[in-house]
Short mmCIF file of C-alpha atoms in Angstrom, two decimals:
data_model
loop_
_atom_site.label_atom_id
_atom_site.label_comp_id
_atom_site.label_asym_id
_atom_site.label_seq_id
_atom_site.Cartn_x
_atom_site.Cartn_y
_atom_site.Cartn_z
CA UNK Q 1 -43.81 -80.69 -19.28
CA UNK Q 2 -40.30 -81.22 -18.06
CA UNK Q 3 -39.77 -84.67 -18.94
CA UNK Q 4 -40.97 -83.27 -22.80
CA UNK Q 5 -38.89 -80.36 -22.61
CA UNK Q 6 -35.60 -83.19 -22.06
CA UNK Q 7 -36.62 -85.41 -24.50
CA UNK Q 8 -37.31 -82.76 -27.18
CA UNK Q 9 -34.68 -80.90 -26.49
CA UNK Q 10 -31.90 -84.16 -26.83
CA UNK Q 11 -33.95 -84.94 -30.28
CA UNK Q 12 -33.73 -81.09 -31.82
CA UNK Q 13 -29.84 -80.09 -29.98
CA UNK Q 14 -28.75 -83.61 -31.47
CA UNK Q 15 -30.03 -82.81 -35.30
CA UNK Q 16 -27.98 -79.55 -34.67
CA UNK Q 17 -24.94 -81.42 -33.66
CA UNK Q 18 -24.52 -83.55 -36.58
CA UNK Q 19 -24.82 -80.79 -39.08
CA UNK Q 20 -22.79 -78.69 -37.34
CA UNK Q 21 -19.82 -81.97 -36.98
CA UNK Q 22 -20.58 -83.02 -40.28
CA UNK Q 23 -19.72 -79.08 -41.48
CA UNK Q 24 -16.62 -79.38 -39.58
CA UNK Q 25 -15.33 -82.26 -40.90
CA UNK Q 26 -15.77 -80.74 -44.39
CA UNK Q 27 -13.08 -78.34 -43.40
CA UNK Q 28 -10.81 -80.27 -40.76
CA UNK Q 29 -7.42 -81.22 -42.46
CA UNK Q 30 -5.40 -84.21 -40.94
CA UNK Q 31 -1.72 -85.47 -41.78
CA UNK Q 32 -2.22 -88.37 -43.82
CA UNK Q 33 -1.48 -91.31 -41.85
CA UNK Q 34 -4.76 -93.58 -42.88
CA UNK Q 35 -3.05 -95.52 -44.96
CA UNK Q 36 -0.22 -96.85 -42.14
CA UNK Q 37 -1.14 -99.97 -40.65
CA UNK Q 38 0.69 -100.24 -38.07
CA UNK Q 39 0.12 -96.69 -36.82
CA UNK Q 40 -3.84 -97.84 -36.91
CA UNK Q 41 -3.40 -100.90 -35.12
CA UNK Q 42 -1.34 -99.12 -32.31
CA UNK Q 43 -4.31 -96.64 -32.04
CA UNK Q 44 -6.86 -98.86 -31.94
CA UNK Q 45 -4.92 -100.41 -28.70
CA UNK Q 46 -5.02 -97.68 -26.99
CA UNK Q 47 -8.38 -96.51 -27.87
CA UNK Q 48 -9.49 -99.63 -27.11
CA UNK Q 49 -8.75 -99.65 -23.70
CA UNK Q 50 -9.26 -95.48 -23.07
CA UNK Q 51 -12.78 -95.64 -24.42
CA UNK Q 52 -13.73 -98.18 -21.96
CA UNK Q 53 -12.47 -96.30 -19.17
CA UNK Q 54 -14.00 -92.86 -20.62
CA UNK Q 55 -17.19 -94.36 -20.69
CA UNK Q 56 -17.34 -96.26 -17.25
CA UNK Q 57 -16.29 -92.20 -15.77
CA UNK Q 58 -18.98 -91.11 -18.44
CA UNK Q 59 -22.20 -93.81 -17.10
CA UNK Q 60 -20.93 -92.37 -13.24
CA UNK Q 61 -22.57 -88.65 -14.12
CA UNK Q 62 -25.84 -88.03 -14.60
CA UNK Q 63 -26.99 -89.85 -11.25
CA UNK Q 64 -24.23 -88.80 -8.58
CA UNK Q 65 -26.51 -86.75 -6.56
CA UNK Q 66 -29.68 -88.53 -7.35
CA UNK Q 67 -28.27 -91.79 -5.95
CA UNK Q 68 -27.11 -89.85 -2.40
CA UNK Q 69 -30.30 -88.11 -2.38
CA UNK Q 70 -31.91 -91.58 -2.79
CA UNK Q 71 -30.05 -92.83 0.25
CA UNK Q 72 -31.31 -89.81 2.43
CA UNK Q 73 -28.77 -87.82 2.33
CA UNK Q 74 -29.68 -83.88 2.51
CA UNK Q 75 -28.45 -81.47 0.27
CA UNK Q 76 -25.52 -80.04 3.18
CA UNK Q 77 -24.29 -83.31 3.37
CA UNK Q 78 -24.15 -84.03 -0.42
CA UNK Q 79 -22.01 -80.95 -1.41
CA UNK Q 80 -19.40 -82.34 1.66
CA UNK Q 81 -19.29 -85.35 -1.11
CA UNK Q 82 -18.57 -83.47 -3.83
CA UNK Q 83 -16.41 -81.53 -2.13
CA UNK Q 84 -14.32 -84.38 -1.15
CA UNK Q 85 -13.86 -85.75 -4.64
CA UNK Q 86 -12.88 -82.30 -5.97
CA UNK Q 87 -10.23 -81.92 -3.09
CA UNK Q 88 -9.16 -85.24 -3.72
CA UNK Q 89 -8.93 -84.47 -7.25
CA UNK Q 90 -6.50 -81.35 -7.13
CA UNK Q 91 -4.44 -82.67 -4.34
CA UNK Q 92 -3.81 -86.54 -6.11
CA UNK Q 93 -3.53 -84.27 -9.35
CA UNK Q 94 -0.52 -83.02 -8.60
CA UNK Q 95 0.83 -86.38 -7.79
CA UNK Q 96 -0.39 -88.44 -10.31
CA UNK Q 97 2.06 -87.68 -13.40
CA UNK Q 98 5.29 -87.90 -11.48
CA UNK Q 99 3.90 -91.34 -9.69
CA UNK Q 100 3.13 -92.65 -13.53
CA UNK Q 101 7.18 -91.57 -14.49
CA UNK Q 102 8.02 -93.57 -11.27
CA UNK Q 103 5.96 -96.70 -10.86
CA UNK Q 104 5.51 -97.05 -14.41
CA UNK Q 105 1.95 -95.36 -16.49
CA UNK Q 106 1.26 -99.15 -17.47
CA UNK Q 107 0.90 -100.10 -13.98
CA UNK Q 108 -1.07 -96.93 -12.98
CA UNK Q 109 -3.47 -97.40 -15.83
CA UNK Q 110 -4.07 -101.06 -14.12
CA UNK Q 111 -4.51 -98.94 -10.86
CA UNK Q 112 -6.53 -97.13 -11.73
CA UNK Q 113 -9.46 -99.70 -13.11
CA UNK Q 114 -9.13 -101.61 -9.88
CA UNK Q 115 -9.62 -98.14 -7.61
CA UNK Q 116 -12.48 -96.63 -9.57
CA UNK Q 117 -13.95 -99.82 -9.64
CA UNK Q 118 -14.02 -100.32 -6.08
CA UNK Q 119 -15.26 -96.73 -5.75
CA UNK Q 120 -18.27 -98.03 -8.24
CA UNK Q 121 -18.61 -100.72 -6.11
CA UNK Q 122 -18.92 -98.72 -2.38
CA UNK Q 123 -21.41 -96.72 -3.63
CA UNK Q 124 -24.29 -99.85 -3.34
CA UNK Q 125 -23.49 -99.06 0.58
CA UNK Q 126 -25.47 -96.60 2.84
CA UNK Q 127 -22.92 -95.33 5.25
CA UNK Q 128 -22.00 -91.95 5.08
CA UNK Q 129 -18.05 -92.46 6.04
CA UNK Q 130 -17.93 -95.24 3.30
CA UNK Q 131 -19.12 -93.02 0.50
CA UNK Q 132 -16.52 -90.31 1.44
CA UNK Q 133 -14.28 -93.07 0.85
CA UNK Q 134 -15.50 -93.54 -2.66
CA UNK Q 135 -15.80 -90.24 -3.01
CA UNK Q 136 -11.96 -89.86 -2.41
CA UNK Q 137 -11.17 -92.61 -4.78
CA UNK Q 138 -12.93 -91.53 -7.47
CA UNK Q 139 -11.06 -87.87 -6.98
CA UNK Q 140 -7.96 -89.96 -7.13
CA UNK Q 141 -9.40 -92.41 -10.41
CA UNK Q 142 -10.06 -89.29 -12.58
CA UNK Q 143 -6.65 -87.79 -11.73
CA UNK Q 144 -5.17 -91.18 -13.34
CA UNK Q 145 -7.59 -91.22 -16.28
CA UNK Q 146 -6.62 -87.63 -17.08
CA UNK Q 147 -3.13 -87.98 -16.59
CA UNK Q 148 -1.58 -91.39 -17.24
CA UNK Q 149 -3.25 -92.99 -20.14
CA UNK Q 150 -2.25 -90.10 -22.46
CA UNK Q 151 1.38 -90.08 -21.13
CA UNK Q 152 1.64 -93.76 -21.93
CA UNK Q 153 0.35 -92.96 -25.46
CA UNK Q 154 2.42 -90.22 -26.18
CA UNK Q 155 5.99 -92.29 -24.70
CA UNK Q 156 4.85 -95.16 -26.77
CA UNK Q 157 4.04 -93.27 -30.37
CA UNK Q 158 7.71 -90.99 -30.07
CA UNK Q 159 10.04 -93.43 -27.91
CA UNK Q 160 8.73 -97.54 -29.03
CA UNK Q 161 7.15 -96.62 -32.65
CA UNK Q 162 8.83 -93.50 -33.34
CA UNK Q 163 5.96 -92.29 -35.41
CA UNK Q 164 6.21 -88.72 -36.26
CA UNK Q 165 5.22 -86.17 -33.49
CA UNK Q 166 2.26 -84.69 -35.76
CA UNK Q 167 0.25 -87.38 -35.38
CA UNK Q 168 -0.11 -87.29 -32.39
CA UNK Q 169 -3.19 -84.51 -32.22
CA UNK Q 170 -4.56 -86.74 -34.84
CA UNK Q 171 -5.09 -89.27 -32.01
CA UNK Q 172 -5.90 -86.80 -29.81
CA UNK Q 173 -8.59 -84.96 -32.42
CA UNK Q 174 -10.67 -88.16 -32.73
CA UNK Q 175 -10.02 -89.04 -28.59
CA UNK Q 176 -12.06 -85.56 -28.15
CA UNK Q 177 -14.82 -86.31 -30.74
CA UNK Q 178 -15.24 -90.59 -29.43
CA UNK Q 179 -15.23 -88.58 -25.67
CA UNK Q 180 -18.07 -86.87 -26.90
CA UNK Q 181 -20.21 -89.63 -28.37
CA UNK Q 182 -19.23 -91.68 -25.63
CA UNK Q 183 -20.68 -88.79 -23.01
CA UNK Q 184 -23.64 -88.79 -24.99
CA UNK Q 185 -24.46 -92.46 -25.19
CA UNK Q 186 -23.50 -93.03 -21.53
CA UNK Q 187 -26.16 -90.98 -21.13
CA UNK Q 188 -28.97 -92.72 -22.45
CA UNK Q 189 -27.36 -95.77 -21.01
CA UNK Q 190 -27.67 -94.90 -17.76
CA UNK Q 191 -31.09 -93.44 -18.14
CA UNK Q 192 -32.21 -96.98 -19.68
CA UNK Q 193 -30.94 -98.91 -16.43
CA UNK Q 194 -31.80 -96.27 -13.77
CA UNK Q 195 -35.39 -95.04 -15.29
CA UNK Q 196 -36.55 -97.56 -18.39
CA UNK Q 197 -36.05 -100.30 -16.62
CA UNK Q 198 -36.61 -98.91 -13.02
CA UNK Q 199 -33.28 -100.02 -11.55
CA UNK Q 200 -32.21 -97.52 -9.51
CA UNK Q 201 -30.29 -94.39 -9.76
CA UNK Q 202 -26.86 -96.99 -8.13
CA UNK Q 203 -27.43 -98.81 -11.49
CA UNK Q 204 -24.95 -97.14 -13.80
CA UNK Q 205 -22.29 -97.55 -11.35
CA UNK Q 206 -22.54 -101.19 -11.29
CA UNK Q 207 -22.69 -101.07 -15.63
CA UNK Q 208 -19.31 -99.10 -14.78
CA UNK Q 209 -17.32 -101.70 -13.44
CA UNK Q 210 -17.64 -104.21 -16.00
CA UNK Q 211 -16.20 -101.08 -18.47
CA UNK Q 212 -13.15 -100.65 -16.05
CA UNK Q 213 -12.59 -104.16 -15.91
CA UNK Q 214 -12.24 -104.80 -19.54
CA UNK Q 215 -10.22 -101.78 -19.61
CA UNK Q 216 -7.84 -102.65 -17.10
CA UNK Q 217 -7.94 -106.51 -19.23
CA UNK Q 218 -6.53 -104.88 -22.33
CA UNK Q 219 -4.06 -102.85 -20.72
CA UNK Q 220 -2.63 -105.73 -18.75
CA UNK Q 221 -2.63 -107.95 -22.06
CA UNK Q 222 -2.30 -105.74 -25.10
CA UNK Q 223 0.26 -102.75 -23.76
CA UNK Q 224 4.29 -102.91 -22.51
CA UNK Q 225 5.25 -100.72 -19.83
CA UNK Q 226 6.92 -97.45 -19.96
CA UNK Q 227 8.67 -94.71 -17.36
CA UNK Q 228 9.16 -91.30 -17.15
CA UNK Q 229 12.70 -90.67 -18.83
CA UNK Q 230 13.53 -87.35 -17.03
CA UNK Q 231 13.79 -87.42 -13.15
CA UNK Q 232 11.97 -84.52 -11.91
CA UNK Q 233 12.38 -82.69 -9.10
CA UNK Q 234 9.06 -81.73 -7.69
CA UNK Q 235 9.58 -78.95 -5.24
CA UNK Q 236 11.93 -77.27 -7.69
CA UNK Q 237 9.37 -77.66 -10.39
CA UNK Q 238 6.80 -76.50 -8.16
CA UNK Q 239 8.76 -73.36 -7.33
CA UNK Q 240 9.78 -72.68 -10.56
CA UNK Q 241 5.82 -72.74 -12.30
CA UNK Q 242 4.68 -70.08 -8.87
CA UNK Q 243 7.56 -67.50 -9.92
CA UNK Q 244 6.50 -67.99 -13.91
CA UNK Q 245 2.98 -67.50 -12.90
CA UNK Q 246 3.79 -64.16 -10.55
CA UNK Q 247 6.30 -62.47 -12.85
CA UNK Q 248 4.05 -62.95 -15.75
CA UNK Q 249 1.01 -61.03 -16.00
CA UNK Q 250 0.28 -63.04 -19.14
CA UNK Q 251 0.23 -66.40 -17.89
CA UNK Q 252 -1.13 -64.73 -14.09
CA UNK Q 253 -4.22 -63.79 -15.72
CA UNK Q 254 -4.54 -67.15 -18.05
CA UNK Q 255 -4.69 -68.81 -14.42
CA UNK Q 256 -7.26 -66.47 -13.58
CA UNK Q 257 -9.59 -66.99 -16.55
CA UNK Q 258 -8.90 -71.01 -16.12
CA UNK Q 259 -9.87 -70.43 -12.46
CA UNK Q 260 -12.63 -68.56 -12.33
CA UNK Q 261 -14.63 -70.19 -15.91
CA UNK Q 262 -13.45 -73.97 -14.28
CA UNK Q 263 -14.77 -73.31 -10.76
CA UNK Q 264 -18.18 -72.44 -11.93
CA UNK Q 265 -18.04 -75.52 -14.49
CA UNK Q 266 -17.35 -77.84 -10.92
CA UNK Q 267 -20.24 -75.79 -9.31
CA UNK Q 268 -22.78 -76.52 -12.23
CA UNK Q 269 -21.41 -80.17 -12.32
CA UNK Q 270 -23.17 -79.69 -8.42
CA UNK Q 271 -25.92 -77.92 -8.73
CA UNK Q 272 -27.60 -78.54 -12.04
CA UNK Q 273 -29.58 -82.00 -10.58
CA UNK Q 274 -31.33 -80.31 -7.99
CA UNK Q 275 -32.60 -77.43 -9.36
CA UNK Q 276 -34.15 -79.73 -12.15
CA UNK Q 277 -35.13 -82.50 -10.47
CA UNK Q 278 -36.57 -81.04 -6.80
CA UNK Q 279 -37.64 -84.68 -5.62
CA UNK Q 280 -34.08 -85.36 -5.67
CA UNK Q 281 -33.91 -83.21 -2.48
CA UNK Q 282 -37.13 -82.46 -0.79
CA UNK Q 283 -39.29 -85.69 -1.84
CA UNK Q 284 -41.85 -83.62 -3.39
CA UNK Q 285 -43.91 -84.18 -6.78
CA UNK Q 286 -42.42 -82.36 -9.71
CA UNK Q 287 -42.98 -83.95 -12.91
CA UNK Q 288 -39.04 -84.52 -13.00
CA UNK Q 289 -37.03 -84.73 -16.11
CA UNK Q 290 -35.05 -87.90 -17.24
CA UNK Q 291 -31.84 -87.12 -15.91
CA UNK Q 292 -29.50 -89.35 -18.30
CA UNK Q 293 -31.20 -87.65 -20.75
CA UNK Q 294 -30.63 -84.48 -19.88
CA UNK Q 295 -27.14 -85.43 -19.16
CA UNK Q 296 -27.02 -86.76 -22.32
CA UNK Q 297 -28.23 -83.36 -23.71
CA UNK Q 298 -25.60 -81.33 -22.23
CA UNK Q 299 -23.12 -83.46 -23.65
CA UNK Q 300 -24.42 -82.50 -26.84
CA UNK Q 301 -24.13 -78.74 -26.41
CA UNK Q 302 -20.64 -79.34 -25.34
CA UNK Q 303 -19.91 -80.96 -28.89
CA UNK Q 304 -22.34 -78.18 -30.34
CA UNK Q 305 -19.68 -75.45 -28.84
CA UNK Q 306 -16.44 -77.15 -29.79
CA UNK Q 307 -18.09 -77.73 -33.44
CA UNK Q 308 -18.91 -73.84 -33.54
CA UNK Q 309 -14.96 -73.17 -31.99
CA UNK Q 310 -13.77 -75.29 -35.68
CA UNK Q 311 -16.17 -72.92 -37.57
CA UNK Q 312 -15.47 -69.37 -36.03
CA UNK Q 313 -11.57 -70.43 -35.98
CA UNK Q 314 -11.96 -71.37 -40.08
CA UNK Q 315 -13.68 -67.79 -40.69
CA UNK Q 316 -10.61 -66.07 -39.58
CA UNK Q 317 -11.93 -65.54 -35.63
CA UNK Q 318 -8.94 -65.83 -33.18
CA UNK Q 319 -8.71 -67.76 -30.38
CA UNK Q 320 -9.32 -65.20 -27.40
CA UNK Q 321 -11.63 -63.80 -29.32
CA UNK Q 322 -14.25 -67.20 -28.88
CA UNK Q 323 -12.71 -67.18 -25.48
CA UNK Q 324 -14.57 -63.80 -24.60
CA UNK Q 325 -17.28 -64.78 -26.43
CA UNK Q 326 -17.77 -68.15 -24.48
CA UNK Q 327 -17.20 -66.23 -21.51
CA UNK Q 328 -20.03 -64.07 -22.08
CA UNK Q 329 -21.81 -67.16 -23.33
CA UNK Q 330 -21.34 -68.36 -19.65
CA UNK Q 331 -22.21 -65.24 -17.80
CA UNK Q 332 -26.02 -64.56 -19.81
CA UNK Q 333 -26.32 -68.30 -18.28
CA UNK Q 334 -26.06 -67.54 -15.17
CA UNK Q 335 -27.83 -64.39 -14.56
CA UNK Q 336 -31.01 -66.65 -16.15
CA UNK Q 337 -30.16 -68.90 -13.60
CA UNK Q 338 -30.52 -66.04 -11.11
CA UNK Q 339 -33.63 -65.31 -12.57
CA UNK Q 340 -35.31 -68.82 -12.99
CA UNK Q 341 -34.76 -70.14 -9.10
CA UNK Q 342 -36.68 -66.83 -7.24
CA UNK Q 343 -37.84 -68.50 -4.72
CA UNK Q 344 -41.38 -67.24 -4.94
CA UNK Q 345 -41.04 -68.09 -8.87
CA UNK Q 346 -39.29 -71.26 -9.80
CA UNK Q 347 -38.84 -71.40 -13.78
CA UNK Q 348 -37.34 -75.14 -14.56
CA UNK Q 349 -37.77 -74.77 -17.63
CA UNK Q 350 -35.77 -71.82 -17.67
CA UNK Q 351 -33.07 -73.03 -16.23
CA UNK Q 352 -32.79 -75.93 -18.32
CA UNK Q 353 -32.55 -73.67 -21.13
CA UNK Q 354 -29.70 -71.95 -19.91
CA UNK Q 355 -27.91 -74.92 -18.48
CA UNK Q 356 -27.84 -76.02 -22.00
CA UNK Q 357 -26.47 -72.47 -23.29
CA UNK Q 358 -23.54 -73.07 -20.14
CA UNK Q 359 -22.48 -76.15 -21.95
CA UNK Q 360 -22.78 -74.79 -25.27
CA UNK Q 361 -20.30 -72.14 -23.64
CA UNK Q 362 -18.15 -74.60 -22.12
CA UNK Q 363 -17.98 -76.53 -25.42
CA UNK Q 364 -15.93 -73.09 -26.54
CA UNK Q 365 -13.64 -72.67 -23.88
CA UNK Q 366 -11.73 -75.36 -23.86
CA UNK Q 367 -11.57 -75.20 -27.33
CA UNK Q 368 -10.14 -71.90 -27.00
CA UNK Q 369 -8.16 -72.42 -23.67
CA UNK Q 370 -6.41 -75.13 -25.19
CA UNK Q 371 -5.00 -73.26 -28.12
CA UNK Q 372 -4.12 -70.37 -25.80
CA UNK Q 373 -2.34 -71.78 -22.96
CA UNK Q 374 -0.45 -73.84 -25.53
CA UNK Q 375 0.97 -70.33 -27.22
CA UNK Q 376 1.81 -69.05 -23.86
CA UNK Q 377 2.70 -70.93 -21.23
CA UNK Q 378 6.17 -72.05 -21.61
CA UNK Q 379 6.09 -76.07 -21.97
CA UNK Q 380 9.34 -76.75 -19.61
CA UNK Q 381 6.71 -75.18 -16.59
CA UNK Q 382 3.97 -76.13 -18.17
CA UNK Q 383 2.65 -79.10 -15.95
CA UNK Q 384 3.70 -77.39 -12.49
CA UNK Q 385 2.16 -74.39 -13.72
CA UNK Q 386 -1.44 -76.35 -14.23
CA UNK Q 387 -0.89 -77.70 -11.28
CA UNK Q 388 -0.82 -74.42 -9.72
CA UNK Q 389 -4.15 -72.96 -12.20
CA UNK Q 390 -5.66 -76.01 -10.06
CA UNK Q 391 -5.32 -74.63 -6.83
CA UNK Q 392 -7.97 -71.96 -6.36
CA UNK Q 393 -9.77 -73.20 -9.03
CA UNK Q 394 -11.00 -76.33 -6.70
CA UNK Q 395 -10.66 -73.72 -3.69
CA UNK Q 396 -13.19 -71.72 -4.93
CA UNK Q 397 -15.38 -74.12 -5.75
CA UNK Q 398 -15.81 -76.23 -2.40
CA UNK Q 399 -15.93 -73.10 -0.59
CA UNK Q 400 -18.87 -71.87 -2.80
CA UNK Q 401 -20.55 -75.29 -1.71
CA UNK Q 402 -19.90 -75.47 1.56
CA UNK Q 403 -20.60 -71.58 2.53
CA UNK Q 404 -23.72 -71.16 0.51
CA UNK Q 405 -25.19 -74.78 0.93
CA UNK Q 406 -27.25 -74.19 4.01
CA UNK Q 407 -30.25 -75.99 4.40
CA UNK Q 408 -31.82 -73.24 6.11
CA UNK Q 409 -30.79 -70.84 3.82
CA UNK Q 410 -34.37 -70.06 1.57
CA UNK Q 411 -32.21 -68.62 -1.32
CA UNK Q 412 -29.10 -71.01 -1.37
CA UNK Q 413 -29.23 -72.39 -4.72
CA UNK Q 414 -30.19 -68.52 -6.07
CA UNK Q 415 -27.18 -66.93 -4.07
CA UNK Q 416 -24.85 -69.91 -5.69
CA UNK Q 417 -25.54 -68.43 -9.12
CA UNK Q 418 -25.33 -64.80 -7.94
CA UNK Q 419 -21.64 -65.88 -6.54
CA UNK Q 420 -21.41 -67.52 -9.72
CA UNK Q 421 -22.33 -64.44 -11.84
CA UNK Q 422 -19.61 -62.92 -10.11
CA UNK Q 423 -16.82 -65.20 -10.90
CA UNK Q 424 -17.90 -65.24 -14.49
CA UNK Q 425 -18.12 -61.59 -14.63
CA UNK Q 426 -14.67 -61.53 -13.30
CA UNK Q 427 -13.50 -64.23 -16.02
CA UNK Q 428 -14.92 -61.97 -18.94
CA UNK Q 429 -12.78 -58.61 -17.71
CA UNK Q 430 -9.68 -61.10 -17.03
CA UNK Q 431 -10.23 -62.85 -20.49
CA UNK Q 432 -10.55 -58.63 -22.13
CA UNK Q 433 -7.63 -57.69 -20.19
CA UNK Q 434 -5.85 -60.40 -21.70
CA UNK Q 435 -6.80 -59.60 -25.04
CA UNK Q 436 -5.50 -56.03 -24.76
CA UNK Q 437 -2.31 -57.23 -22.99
CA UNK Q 438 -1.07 -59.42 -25.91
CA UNK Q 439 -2.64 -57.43 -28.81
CA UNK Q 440 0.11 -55.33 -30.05
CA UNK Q 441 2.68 -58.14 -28.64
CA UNK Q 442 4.34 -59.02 -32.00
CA UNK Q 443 6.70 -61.84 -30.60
CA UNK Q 444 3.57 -63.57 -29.62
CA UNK Q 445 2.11 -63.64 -33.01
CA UNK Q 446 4.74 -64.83 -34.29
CA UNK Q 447 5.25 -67.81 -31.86
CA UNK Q 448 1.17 -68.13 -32.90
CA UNK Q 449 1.53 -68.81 -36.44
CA UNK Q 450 4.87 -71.00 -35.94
CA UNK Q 451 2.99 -73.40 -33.14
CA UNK Q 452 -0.51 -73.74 -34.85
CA UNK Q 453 -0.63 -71.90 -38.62
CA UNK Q 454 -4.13 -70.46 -39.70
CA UNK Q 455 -5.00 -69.97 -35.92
CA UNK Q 456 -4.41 -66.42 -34.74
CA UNK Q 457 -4.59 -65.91 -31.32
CA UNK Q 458 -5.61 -62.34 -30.99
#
């Protein structure tokens, strides 16, 4: 029944996604740069080498915990591995822009291929200690891919080209939508080598490193080298983005809506594999569902939420307002969640279902939290102050991992979505508080219409 419910539900959510894309892009409007040629062929280089590395990151997810699992690993010792990567993560995070102005973003792009594919690569081994060192790496690998590829686009488009600036979310636009397709057909990739063709849940790492290497090929061959033109100072910066983010009750409660939706996105990004796929942790013998396909499938949702962001925003719905909404979006998830893992009644089916309402929610936030941190947070402290939105967001998750992940524990996975309930519940009053903060703030609507007309933000 499972493995039915997956297959359908990637068939029926994808038939939604293409009318719903296919609706937006009857009402998108671009710049018109199509017909520049050279402004095509420098896009294509980069996207080119991005895309590969997007979808060697994208073949790593839907087997993580399947592939520790399949080395013995119990479910304690698993979340220590996540929890290294997310630590990893936030504290390299930090780093990893200022290292790309220094050492050069061609150079770290290179870097970073060679790192993530030796992370790929130490996952074929058994030991414990040597996976924590992947782990680590790959924390450090998704910091790069995040951070340093788009700062070498956007130096090379303004300071070598000197294309005009408002193309640059044209790139950008169709970066997000490839991201998607890419997440979705990663997917199904990884499902073919791990399941179809019975080669292991450590399969799709290996497909990765081919991916990384071409990427790190065209990169070395097709782009020039670039540096950060303004020397930063970091603990000034750093100082400067805490005392924006504590006199500002604005931006203080952006940080806590980022925090609190984000931290239960890293938890689901945990949690969702076994509470689908039991076998994964207890060897027992649950029809199981296809888990690249139902990766695959919450990819989809996440393009079905951004597509319904476009429509909502185009009938006149502001920003926060799809915020709440995705909040609340988030929160009905959960409490199924609560619901479908009672011990005494497991409902998998259930919880699929509202695992792929969660990424139909997530699909909306960032959207949303996109548009609104870009209105308010003031872009000279803009980077130290994500920085600092980073903080307890990964705080909050590893502790909810490492607390609440005890073997012995007969309700662990329940309690994680009643702390997660929480959270949200706390996101949805931050994300109304917000709302009424700002809504008679007529400096802010003006900024609004100035940075992005026809989006309002309240």
């Amino acid at each position: 029944m499972m493995m039915f419910l997956t297959y359908a539900a990637f068939f029926v959510l994808g038939s939604i996604c293409v009318g719903l894309q296919y609706w937006v892009s009857k009402t998108r409007k671009h710049p018109s740069v199509g017909n520049n040629p050279a402004f095509i062929k420098f896009q294509t280089g980069y996207f080119a080498a991005y895309f590969l590395a997007l979808t060697a990151d994208w073949l790593q997810g839907p087997y993580l915990y399947k592939l520790y699992s399949h080395y013995g690993f119990e479910e304690d010792q698993i979340a220590v591995l996540y929890v290294c990567g997310f630590a990893s993560t936030v504290l390299l995070g930090t780093w990893a822009p200022i290292a790309a102005d220094w050492f050069g973003r061609q150079k770290l792009c290179i870097f970073f291929t060679v790192i993530y594919s030796l992370a790929c690569f130490l996952k074929l081994s058994r030991s414990y200690g040597v996976l924590i060192i992947g782990r680590v790496l790959g924390g450090i690998s998704t910091s790069l891919l995040f951070s340093a590829f788009e700062a070498w686009y956007v130096h090379e488009h303004i300071e070598t080209h000197d294309f005009p600036k408002e193309w640059i979310p044209v790139t950008f636009a169709k970066a997000t939508v490839w991201n998607g397709i890419l997440a979705i057909g990663a997917g199904v990739i990884a499902n073919m080598s791990a399941e179809w063709l019975r080669l292991g849940p450590v399969s799709p790492f290996m497909l990765a490193i081919p991916c990384l290497i071409a990427s790190g090929v065209v990169v070395m061959t097709q782009w020039t080298e670039n540096y950060g033109t303004k020397q930063i100072k970091f603990r000034k910066s750093c100082f400067e983005g805490l005392r924006t983010i504590v006199t500002s009750r604005k931006i203080f409660l952006i940080g806590a809506i980022q925090s609190l939706f984000e931290s239960v996105i890293y938890i689901f990004v945990f949690i969702w594999t076994p509470v689908l796929d039991p076998s994964s942790r207890n060897g027992s013998h649950f029809s199981h569902p296809s888990l690249g396909i139902t990766f695959s499938s919450f990819m989809v949702c996440i393009m079905i939420g951004s597509a319904l962001f476009q429509i909502l925003i185009s009938r006149g719905i502001s920003a926060c307002s799809i915020l709440g909404l995705a909040a609340i979006t988030a929160l009905i998830s959960n409490i199924l969640c609560i619901v479908s893992t009672h011990p005494d009644k497991v409902n998998r089916n259930l919880s699929f279902i509202a695992f792929l309402l969660m990424e139909i929610a997530v699909g909306m936030y960032f959207q949303a939290m996109t548009i609104v941190r870009e209105k308010i947070l003031p872009e000279v402290h803009r980077s130290s102050i994500m920085n600092w939105f980073r903080v307890p967001l990964n705080l909050i998750a590893c502790v909810t991992l490492m607390l609440l992940h005890d073997e012995n524990f007969r309700h662990g996975n329940r309690l994680i979505f009643v702390v997660s309930t929480l959270l949200m519940s706390l996101a949805v009053w931050s994300v109304f508080s917000f709302i009424k903060l700002i809504k008679n703030d007529e400096e802010l609507k003006c900024q609004s219409s100035e940075i992005n007309p026809g989006v309002t933000l309240v």
